[in-house]
Structure formats: C-alpha cells, structure tokens
Tab-separated table of C-alpha atoms in Angstrom:
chain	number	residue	atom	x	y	z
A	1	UNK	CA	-154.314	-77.372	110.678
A	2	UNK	CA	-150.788	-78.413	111.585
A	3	UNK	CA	-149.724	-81.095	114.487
A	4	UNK	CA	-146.525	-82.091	115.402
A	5	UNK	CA	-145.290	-84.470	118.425
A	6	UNK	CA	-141.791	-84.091	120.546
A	7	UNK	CA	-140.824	-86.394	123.437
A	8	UNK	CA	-138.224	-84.951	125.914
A	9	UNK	CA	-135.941	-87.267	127.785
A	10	UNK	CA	-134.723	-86.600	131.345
A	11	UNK	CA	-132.799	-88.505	133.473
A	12	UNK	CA	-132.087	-86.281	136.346
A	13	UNK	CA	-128.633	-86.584	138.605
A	14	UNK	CA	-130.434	-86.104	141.628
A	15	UNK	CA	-133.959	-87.367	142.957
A	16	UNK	CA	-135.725	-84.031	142.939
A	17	UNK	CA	-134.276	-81.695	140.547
A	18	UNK	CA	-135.756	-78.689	138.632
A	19	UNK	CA	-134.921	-78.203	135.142
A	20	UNK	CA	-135.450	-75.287	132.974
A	21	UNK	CA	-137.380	-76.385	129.605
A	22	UNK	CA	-138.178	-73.274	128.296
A	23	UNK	CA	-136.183	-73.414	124.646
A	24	UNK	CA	-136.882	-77.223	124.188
A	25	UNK	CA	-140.299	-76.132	123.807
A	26	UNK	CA	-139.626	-73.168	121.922
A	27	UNK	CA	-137.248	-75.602	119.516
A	28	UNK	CA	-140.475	-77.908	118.750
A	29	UNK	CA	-142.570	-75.406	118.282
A	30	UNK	CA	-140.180	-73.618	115.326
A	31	UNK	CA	-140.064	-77.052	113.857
A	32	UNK	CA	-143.560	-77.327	113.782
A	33	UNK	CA	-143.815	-74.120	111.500
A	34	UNK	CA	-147.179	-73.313	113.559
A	35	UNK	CA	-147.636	-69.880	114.000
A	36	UNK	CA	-150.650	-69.383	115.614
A	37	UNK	CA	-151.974	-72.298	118.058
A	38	UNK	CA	-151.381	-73.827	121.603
A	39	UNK	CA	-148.602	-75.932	123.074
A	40	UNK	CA	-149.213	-78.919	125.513
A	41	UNK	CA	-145.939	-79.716	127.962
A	42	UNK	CA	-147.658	-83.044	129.688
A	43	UNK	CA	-145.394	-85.173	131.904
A	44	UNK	CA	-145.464	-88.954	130.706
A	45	UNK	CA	-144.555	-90.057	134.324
A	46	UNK	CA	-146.771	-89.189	137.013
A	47	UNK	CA	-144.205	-88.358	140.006
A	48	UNK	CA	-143.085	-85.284	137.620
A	49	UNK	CA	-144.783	-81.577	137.178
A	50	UNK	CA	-144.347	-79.485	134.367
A	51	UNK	CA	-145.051	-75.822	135.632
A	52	UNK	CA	-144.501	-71.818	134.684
A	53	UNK	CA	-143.431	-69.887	137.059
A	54	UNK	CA	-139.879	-67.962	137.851
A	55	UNK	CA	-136.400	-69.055	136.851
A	56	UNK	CA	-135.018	-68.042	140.089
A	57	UNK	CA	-133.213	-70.498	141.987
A	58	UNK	CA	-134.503	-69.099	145.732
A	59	UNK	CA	-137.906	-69.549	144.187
A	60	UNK	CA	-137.616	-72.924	143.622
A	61	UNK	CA	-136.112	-73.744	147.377
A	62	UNK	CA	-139.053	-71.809	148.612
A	63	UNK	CA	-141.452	-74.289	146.281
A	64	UNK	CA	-139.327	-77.628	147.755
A	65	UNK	CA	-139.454	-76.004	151.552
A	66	UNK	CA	-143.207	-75.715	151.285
A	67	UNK	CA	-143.922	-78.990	149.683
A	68	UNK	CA	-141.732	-81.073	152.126
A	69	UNK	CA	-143.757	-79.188	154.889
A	70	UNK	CA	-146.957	-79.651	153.972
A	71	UNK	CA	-146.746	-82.944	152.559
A	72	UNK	CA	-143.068	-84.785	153.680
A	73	UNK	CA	-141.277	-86.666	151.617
A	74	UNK	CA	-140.661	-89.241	154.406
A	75	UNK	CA	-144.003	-90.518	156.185
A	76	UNK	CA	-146.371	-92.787	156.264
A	77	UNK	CA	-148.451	-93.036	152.999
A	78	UNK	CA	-150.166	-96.489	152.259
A	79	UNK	CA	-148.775	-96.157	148.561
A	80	UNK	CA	-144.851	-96.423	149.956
A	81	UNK	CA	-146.622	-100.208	151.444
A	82	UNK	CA	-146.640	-101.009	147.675
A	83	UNK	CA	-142.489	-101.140	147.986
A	84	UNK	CA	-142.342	-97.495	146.312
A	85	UNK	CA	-140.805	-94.604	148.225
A	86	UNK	CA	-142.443	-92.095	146.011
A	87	UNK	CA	-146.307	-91.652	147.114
A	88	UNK	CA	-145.213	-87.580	148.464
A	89	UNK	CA	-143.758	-87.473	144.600
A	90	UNK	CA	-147.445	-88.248	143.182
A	91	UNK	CA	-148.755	-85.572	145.554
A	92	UNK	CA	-146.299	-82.747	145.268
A	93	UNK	CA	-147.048	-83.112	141.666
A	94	UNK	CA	-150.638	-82.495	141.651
A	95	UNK	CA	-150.199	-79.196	144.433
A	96	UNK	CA	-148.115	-77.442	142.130
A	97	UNK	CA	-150.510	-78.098	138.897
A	98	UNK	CA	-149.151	-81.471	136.525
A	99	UNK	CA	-149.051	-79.953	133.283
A	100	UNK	CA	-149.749	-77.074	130.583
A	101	UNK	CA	-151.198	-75.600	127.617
A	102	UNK	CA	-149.169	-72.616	126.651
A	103	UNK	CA	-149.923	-69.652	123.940
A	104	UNK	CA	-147.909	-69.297	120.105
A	105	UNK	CA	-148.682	-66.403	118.527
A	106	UNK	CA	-146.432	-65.594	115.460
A	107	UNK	CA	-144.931	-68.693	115.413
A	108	UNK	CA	-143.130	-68.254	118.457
A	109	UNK	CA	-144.500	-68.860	122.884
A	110	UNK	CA	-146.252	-65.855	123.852
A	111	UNK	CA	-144.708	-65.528	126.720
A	112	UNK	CA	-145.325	-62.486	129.826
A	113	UNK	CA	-141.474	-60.883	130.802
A	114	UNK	CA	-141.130	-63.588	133.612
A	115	UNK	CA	-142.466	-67.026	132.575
A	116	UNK	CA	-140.427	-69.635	132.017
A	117	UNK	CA	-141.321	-73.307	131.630
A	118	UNK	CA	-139.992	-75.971	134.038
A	119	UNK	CA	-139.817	-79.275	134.411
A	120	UNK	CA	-139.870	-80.508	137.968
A	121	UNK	CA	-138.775	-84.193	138.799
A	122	UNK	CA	-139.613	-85.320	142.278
A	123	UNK	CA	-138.471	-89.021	141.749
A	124	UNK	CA	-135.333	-88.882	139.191
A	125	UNK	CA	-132.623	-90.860	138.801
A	126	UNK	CA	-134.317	-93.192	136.213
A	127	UNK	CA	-135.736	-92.465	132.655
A	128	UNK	CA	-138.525	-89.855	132.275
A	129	UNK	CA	-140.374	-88.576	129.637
A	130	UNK	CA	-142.170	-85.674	128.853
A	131	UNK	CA	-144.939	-84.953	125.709
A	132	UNK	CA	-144.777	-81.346	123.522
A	133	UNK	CA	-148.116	-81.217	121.321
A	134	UNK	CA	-148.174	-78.649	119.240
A	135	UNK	CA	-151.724	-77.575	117.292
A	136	UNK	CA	-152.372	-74.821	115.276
A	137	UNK	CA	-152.059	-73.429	111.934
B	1	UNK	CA	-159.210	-73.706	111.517
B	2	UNK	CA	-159.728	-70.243	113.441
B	3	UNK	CA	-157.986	-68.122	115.865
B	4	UNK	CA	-158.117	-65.338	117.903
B	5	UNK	CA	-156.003	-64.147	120.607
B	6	UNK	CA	-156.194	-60.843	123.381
B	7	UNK	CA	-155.152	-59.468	126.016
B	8	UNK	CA	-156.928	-58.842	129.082
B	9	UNK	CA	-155.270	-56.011	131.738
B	10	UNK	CA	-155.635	-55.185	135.216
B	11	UNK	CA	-154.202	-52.781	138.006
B	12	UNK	CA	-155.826	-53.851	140.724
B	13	UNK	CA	-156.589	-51.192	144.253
B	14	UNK	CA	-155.273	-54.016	146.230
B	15	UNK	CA	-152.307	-56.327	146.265
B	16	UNK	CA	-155.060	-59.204	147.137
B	17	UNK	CA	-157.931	-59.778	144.744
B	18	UNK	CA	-160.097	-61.495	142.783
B	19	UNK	CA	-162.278	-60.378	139.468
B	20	UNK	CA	-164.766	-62.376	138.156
B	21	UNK	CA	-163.885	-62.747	134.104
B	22	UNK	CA	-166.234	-64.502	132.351
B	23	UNK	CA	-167.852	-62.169	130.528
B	24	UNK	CA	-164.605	-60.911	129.104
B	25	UNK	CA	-163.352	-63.866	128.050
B	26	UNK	CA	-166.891	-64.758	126.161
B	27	UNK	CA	-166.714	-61.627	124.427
B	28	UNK	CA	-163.334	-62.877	123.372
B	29	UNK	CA	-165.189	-65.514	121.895
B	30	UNK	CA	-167.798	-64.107	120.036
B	31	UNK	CA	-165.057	-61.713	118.771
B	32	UNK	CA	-163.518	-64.916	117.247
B	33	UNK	CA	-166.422	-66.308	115.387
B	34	UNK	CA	-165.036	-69.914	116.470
B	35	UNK	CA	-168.170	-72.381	117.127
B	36	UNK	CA	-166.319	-75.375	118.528
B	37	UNK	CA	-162.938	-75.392	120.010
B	38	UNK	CA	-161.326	-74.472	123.362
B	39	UNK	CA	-159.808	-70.891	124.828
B	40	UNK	CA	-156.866	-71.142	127.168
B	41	UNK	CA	-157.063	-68.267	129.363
B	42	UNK	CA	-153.124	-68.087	130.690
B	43	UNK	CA	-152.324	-65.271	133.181
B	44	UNK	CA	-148.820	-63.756	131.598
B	45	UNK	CA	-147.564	-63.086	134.937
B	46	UNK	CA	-146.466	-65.405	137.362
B	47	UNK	CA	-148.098	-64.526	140.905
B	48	UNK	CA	-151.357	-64.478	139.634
B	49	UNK	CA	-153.743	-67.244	138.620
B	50	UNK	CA	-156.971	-68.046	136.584
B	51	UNK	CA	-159.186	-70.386	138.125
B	52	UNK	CA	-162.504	-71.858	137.512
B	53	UNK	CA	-164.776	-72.098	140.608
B	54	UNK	CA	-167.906	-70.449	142.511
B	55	UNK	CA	-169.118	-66.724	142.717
B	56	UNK	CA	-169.847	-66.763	145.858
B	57	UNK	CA	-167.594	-64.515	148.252
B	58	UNK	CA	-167.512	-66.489	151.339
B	59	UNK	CA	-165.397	-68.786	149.251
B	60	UNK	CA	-163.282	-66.607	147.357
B	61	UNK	CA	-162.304	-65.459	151.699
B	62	UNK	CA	-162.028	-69.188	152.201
B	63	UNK	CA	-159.806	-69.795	149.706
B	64	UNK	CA	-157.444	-66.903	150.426
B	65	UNK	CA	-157.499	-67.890	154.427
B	66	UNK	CA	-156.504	-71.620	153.523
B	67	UNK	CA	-153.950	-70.273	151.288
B	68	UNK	CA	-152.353	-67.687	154.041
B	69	UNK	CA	-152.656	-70.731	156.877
B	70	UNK	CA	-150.467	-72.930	154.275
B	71	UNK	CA	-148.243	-70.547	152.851
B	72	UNK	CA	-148.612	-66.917	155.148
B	73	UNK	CA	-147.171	-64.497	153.059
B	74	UNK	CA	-144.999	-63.064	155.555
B	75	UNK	CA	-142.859	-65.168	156.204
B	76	UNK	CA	-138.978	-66.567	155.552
B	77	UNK	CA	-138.466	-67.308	151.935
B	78	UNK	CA	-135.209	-67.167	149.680
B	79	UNK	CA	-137.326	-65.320	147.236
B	80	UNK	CA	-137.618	-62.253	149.487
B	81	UNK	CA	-134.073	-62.126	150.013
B	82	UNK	CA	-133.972	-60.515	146.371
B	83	UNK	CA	-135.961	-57.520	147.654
B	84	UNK	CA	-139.447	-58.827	146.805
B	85	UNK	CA	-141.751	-59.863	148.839
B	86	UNK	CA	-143.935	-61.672	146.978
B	87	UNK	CA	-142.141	-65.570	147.125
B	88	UNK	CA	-145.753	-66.277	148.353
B	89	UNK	CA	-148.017	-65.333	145.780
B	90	UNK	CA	-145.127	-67.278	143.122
B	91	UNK	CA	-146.602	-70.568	145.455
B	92	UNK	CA	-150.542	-69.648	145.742
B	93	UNK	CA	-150.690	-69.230	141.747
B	94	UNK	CA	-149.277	-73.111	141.775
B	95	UNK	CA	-151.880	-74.376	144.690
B	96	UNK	CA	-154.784	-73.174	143.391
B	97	UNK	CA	-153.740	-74.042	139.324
B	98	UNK	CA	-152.539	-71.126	137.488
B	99	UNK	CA	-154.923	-71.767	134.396
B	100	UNK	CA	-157.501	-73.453	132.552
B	101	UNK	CA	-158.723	-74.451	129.176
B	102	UNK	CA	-162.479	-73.804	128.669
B	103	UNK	CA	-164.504	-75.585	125.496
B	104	UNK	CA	-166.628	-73.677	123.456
B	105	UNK	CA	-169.764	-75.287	122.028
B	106	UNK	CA	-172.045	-73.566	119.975
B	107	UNK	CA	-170.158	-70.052	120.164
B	108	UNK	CA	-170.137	-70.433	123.539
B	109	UNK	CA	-168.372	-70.929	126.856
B	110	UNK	CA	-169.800	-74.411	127.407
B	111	UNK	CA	-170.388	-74.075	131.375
B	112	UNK	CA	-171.869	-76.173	134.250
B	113	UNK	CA	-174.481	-74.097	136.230
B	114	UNK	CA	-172.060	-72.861	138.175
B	115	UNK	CA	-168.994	-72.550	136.708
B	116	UNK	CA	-167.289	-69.048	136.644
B	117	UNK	CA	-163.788	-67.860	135.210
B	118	UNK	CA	-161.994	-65.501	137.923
B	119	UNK	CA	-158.684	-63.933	137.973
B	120	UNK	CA	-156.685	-64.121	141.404
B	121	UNK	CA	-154.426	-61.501	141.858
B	122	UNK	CA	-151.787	-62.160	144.269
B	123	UNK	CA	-149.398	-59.260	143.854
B	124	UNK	CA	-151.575	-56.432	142.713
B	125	UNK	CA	-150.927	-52.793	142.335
B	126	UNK	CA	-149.351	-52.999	138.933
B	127	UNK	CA	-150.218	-53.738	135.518
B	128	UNK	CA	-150.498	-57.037	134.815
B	129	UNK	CA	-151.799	-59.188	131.753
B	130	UNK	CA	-154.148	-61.985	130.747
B	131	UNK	CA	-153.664	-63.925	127.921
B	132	UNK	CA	-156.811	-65.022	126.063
B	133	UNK	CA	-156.085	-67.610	123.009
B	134	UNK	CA	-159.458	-69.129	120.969
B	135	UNK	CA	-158.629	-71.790	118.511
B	136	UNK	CA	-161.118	-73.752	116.960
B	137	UNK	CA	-163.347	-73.405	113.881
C	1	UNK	CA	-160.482	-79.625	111.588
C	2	UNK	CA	-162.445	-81.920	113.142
C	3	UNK	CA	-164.122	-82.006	116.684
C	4	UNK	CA	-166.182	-83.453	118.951
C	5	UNK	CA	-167.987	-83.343	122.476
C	6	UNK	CA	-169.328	-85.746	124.906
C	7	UNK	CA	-170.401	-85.144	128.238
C	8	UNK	CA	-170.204	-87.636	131.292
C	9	UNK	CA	-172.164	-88.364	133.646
C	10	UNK	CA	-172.085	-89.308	137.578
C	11	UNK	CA	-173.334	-89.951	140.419
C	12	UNK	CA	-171.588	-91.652	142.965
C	13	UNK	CA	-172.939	-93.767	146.022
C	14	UNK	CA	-170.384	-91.833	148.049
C	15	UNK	CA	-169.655	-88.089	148.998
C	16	UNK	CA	-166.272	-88.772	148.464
C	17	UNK	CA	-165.323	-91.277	145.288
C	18	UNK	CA	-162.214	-91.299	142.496
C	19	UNK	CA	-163.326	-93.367	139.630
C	20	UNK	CA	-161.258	-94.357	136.911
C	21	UNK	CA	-162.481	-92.822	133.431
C	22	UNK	CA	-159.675	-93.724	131.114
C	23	UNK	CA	-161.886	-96.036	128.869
C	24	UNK	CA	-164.752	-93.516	128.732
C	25	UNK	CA	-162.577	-90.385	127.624
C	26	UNK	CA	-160.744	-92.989	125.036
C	27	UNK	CA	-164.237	-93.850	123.614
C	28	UNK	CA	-165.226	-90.584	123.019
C	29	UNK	CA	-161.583	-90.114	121.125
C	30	UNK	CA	-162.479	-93.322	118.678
C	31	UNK	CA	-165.862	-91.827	118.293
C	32	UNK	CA	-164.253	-88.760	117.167
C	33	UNK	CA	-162.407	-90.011	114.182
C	34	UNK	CA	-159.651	-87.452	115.785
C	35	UNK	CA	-155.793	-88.959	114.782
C	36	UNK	CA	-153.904	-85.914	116.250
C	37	UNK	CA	-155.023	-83.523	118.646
C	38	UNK	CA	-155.984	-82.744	122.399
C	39	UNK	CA	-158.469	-83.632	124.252
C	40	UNK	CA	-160.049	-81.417	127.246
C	41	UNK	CA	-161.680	-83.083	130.248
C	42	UNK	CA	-163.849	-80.899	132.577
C	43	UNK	CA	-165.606	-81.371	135.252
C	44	UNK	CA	-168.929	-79.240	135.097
C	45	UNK	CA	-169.149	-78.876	138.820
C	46	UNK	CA	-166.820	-77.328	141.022
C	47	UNK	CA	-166.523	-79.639	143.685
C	48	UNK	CA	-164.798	-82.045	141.530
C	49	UNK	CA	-161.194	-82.729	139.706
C	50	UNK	CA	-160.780	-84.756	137.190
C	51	UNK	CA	-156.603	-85.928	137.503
C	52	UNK	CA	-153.977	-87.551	135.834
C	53	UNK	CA	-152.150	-89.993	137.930
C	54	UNK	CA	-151.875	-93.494	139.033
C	55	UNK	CA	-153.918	-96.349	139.774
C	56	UNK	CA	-153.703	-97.401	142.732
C	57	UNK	CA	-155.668	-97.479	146.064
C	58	UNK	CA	-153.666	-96.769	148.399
C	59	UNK	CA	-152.128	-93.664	146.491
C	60	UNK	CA	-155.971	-92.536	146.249
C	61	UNK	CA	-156.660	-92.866	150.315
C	62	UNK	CA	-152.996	-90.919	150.545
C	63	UNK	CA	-154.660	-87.911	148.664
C	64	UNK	CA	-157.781	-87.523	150.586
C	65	UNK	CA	-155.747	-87.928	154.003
C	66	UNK	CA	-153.167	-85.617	152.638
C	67	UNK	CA	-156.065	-83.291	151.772
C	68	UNK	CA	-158.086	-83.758	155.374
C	69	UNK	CA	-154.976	-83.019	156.936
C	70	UNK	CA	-154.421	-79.727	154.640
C	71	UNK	CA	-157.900	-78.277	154.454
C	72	UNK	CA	-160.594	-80.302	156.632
C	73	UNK	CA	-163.617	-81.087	155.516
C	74	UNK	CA	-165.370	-80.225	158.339
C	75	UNK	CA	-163.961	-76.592	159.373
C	76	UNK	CA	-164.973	-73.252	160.273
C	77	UNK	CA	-165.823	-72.160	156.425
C	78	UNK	CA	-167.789	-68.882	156.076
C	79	UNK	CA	-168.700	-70.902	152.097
C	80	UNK	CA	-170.609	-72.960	154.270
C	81	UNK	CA	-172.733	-70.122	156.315
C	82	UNK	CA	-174.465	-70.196	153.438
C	83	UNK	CA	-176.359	-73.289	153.379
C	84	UNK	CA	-173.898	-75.954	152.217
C	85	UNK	CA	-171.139	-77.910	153.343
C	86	UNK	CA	-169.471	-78.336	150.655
C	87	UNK	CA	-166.484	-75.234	151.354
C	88	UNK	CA	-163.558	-78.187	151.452
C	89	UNK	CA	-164.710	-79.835	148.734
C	90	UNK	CA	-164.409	-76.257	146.274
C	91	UNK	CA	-160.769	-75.918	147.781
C	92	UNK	CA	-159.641	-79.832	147.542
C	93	UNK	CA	-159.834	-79.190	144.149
C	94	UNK	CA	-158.078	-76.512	143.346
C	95	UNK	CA	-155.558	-78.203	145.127
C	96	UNK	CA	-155.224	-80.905	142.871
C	97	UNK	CA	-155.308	-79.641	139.773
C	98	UNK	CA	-159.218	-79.252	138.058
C	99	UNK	CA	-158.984	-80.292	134.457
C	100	UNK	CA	-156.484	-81.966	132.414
C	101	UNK	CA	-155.737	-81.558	128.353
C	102	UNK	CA	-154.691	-84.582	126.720
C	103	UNK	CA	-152.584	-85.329	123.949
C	104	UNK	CA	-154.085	-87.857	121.064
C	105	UNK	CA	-151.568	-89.194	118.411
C	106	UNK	CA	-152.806	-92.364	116.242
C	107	UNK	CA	-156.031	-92.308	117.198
C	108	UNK	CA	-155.600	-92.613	120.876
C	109	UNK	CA	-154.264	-90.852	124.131
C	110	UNK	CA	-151.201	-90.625	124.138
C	111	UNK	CA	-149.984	-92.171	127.988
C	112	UNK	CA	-147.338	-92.825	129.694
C	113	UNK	CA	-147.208	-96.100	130.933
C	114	UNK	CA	-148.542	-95.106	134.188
C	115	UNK	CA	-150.810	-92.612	133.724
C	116	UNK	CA	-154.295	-92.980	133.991
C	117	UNK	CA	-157.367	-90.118	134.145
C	118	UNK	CA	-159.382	-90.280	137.011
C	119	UNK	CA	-162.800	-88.565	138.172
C	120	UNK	CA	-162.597	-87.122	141.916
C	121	UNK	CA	-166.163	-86.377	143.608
C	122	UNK	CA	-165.740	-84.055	146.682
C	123	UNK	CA	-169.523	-83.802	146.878
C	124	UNK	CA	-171.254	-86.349	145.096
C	125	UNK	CA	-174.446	-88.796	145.514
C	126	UNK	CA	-176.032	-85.898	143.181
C	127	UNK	CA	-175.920	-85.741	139.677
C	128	UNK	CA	-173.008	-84.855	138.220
C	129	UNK	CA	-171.082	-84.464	134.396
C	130	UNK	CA	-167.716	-84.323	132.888
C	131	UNK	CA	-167.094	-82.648	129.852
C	132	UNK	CA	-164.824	-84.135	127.119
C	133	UNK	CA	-163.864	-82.005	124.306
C	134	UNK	CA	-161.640	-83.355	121.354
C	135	UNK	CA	-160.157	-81.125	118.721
C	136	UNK	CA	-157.927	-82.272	115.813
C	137	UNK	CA	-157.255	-83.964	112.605
C-alpha cells in the first residue's frame, strides 16, 4: 500500500471565488506513483467546499444565484454575533457537499467526459488550505 | 491490499428517476474478494447523484418536490443559455450529495437496517455511468 | 494494510441534537494503530449527518433555522402518510452532507484548525449508531 499527503494553498483575490483544481490533484496523484486507489480533496477551512461538477462559468453563477437565495450572504445568523461575517459561508458549504473521494485507476483520476474538480471559497481573501490523500497501491 | 473497480450504466425512460442500487454495487463486492475496506460509488456524470437513504417512495416524491420548490427546473439560469436545459439537475446532484463511501465488513456492505444505495437521475434519457471502486483487503 | 471498525452509539434526550464526536472518532484512530490513511464516518440511520464544521453554538442553531426555513419539519410530506414523521428529518440530511472521509497522517486526523466532526440527530431519543471505518498503514 502506498500513501502520500499534498496541501494546496489558496489565497483567493476576491471573497467568493471558484477555482478550478482539477490538475493539482492529478499532479499529486502522479507523484504518488499509485495506480490503482482513491483520492481525498478535503477543505482544511470550514467556510470552503471542494466539489465536481462542470467547468462552465454560467454554471457556477447559477450555483452562487441559488445559494445567496436560499441562504443570503447578508442576514441575521447568531454566528455573525460572534464578530464573524461568515456564518452563510459555513452553510453554503455544507448545501453544495464539503468534500470528496475521487477514483485512480491506472495511475491516473478516472474521470466521466465532464467532471472537473473545484475548489469553492466562500470567505477568501486570507490563507486557506486544502488536504489531497492519496491511498492505493 | 485489493482492488476492484466497474462500471455501472443506465438509460433511463425518464429524464427524472431514481434506481435503487444496492444489490449491484454488493455484487461489485463479492466480485472483489475484499473483506474489509470501503467502495466509493461516484456517479461519472455530473447531473446525477448517488445517495444513501430510505426505500420508501413517498420519500424519493418528497425529495424531488423539495428539490423542484428550491431549485424548479424551469427556470432562468446562465447554464441554459448554452442550449441545455439542465443548469438544474448540475444544482440537485450538489443538494442532495453527489456520492458516498460505503464500508465493507465481513465481505459485505456494512448497512444500518435501513440503509439503501440509490442512483438519482436528474437528466435521464441518455447513457450515463456509475463508477464503482472497492479497495481494501 | 491494516484496518479497523468501531461503531457508535446514541441516543439523544432530544429529537433534534448535534454532538461533538471528534474525541470518539480520534480514539478509534489510536486504537487502530493506523499512521496514514482515511477514516469513514457513517451514520447507520438515515435521519442523521454526521458533518465537518465548526464549533460553535450559535453556527449550530443557524443550521437548523436555515434548514426549518428550507424544508419544515412539520409539512405536508406524503413520507409521513406512512406512519412517521420523520420526512424532514431524511431530507435535512441530504442537505448537509451525510458522511464525511477523513484523512489520518501521524497517527491522527489530520484537521484544520477549525474543523471539528460533529453527530446531527434529526430524529433521535431512539437508539442510534455511527459507523467509523479506518483503513491504512
């Protein structure tokens, strides 16, 4: 059994920004020389989502749209009494689904035609970090 | 260490459903000879999901009706304006959780009582893919 | 390879409780003997979530607002012409996310300084359990 650990930096221009994080993964994984095994992408901050979906940028509007309407940025959560403005961050995060495991199979992501990995930051502007497992053989 | 990795497909009759997939994804497992270890069960298309809830129909209308009052389908996204139509089922795969992890114990799927693996098809009426990895030993 | 399984159990004084399970997941890593690897954490019963975010209380009352608000509790479910009552409580957590996979490197889960696991009942005072599922080296 093989392991190996990466740690991705971010440190987003704007306050909710969506990044695609498809080949850093990709780039851990062919250093890991695992062929056959799973991938964790896990967000080390917990205002942050790491998703699959689309890399198409209307897609991701659509995503923000809904998110700010069902649960707005701006409004009155008791976690923003703690002095944070983020408490819609935490949520959005857990709607879209926080993290995942994703397939290698012949040493490379086994991927359908259309997923990509993201990384979406819903409270940038400051230091974040996200965790690339890699297990397998 | 072990693996074993397939691929489930559907076409379904409609462009909304949901197929109960537990069974295939144990014979996956007993395919694999792998005792203890996990299987990530990763739709490979991106307005679909796998989910882990209740047989029980009512819900499975529940779900879809709390989806549709959330996110309706038809409605104004920058997605459509590709020519799809489908921006919606891209944000019901990322509601509900587009995957899981199950643990296998004993050769097993190592279920609570009611615990049930189901694919959600959001865009149906085309051949689509499930991804079905076992690693373990 | 090396793995191991433990399975939690609850049951909560309230229908609706989010307990902190950090320390018990970490336990069952040390117990393990596990360095690097994953670890899965299941609920067993699908009115439950187990999470990955912060702790604090008022964060916790903004989910389960954000959540009445979204799909209410008490609604017009056809789930619930059935016999139970449960119908929000199989939705609310879908919504957040089910499960989470966990990296372990050293010996221990690997966190960001914030983040914390967490148990959410939707149904509880009933008996309850949480699988944990650790797979490594």
């Amino acid at each position: 059994m093989k392991t190996k650990t990466a740690y991705l930096s971010f440190n987003t221009n704007k306050k909710i920004e969506i990044i695609r994080i498809t080949d850093q993964v990709s780039r851990v994984i062919s250093d890991s020389g695992v062929k056959d095994g799973l991938v964790l992408v896990n967000p080390m901050h917990i205002t942050a989502a790491v998703i699959v979906n689309d890399n198409e940028s209307g897609l991701h509007d659509d995503y923000l749209k809904v998110l700010e309407k069902l649960v707005p940025y701006q409004s009155d959560y008791r976690h923003n009494d703690t002095g944070e403005d983020n408490a819609a961050a935490h949520i959005w995060r857990q709607l879209l689904g926080h993290q995942v495991v994703m397939p290698i199979t012949n040493g490379k992501l086994d991927l359908g035609p259309w997923e990509q990995i993201f990384y979406f930051e819903f409270d940038g502007q400051r230091q974040k970090r996200v965790l690339v497992k890699v297990i397998g053989e």
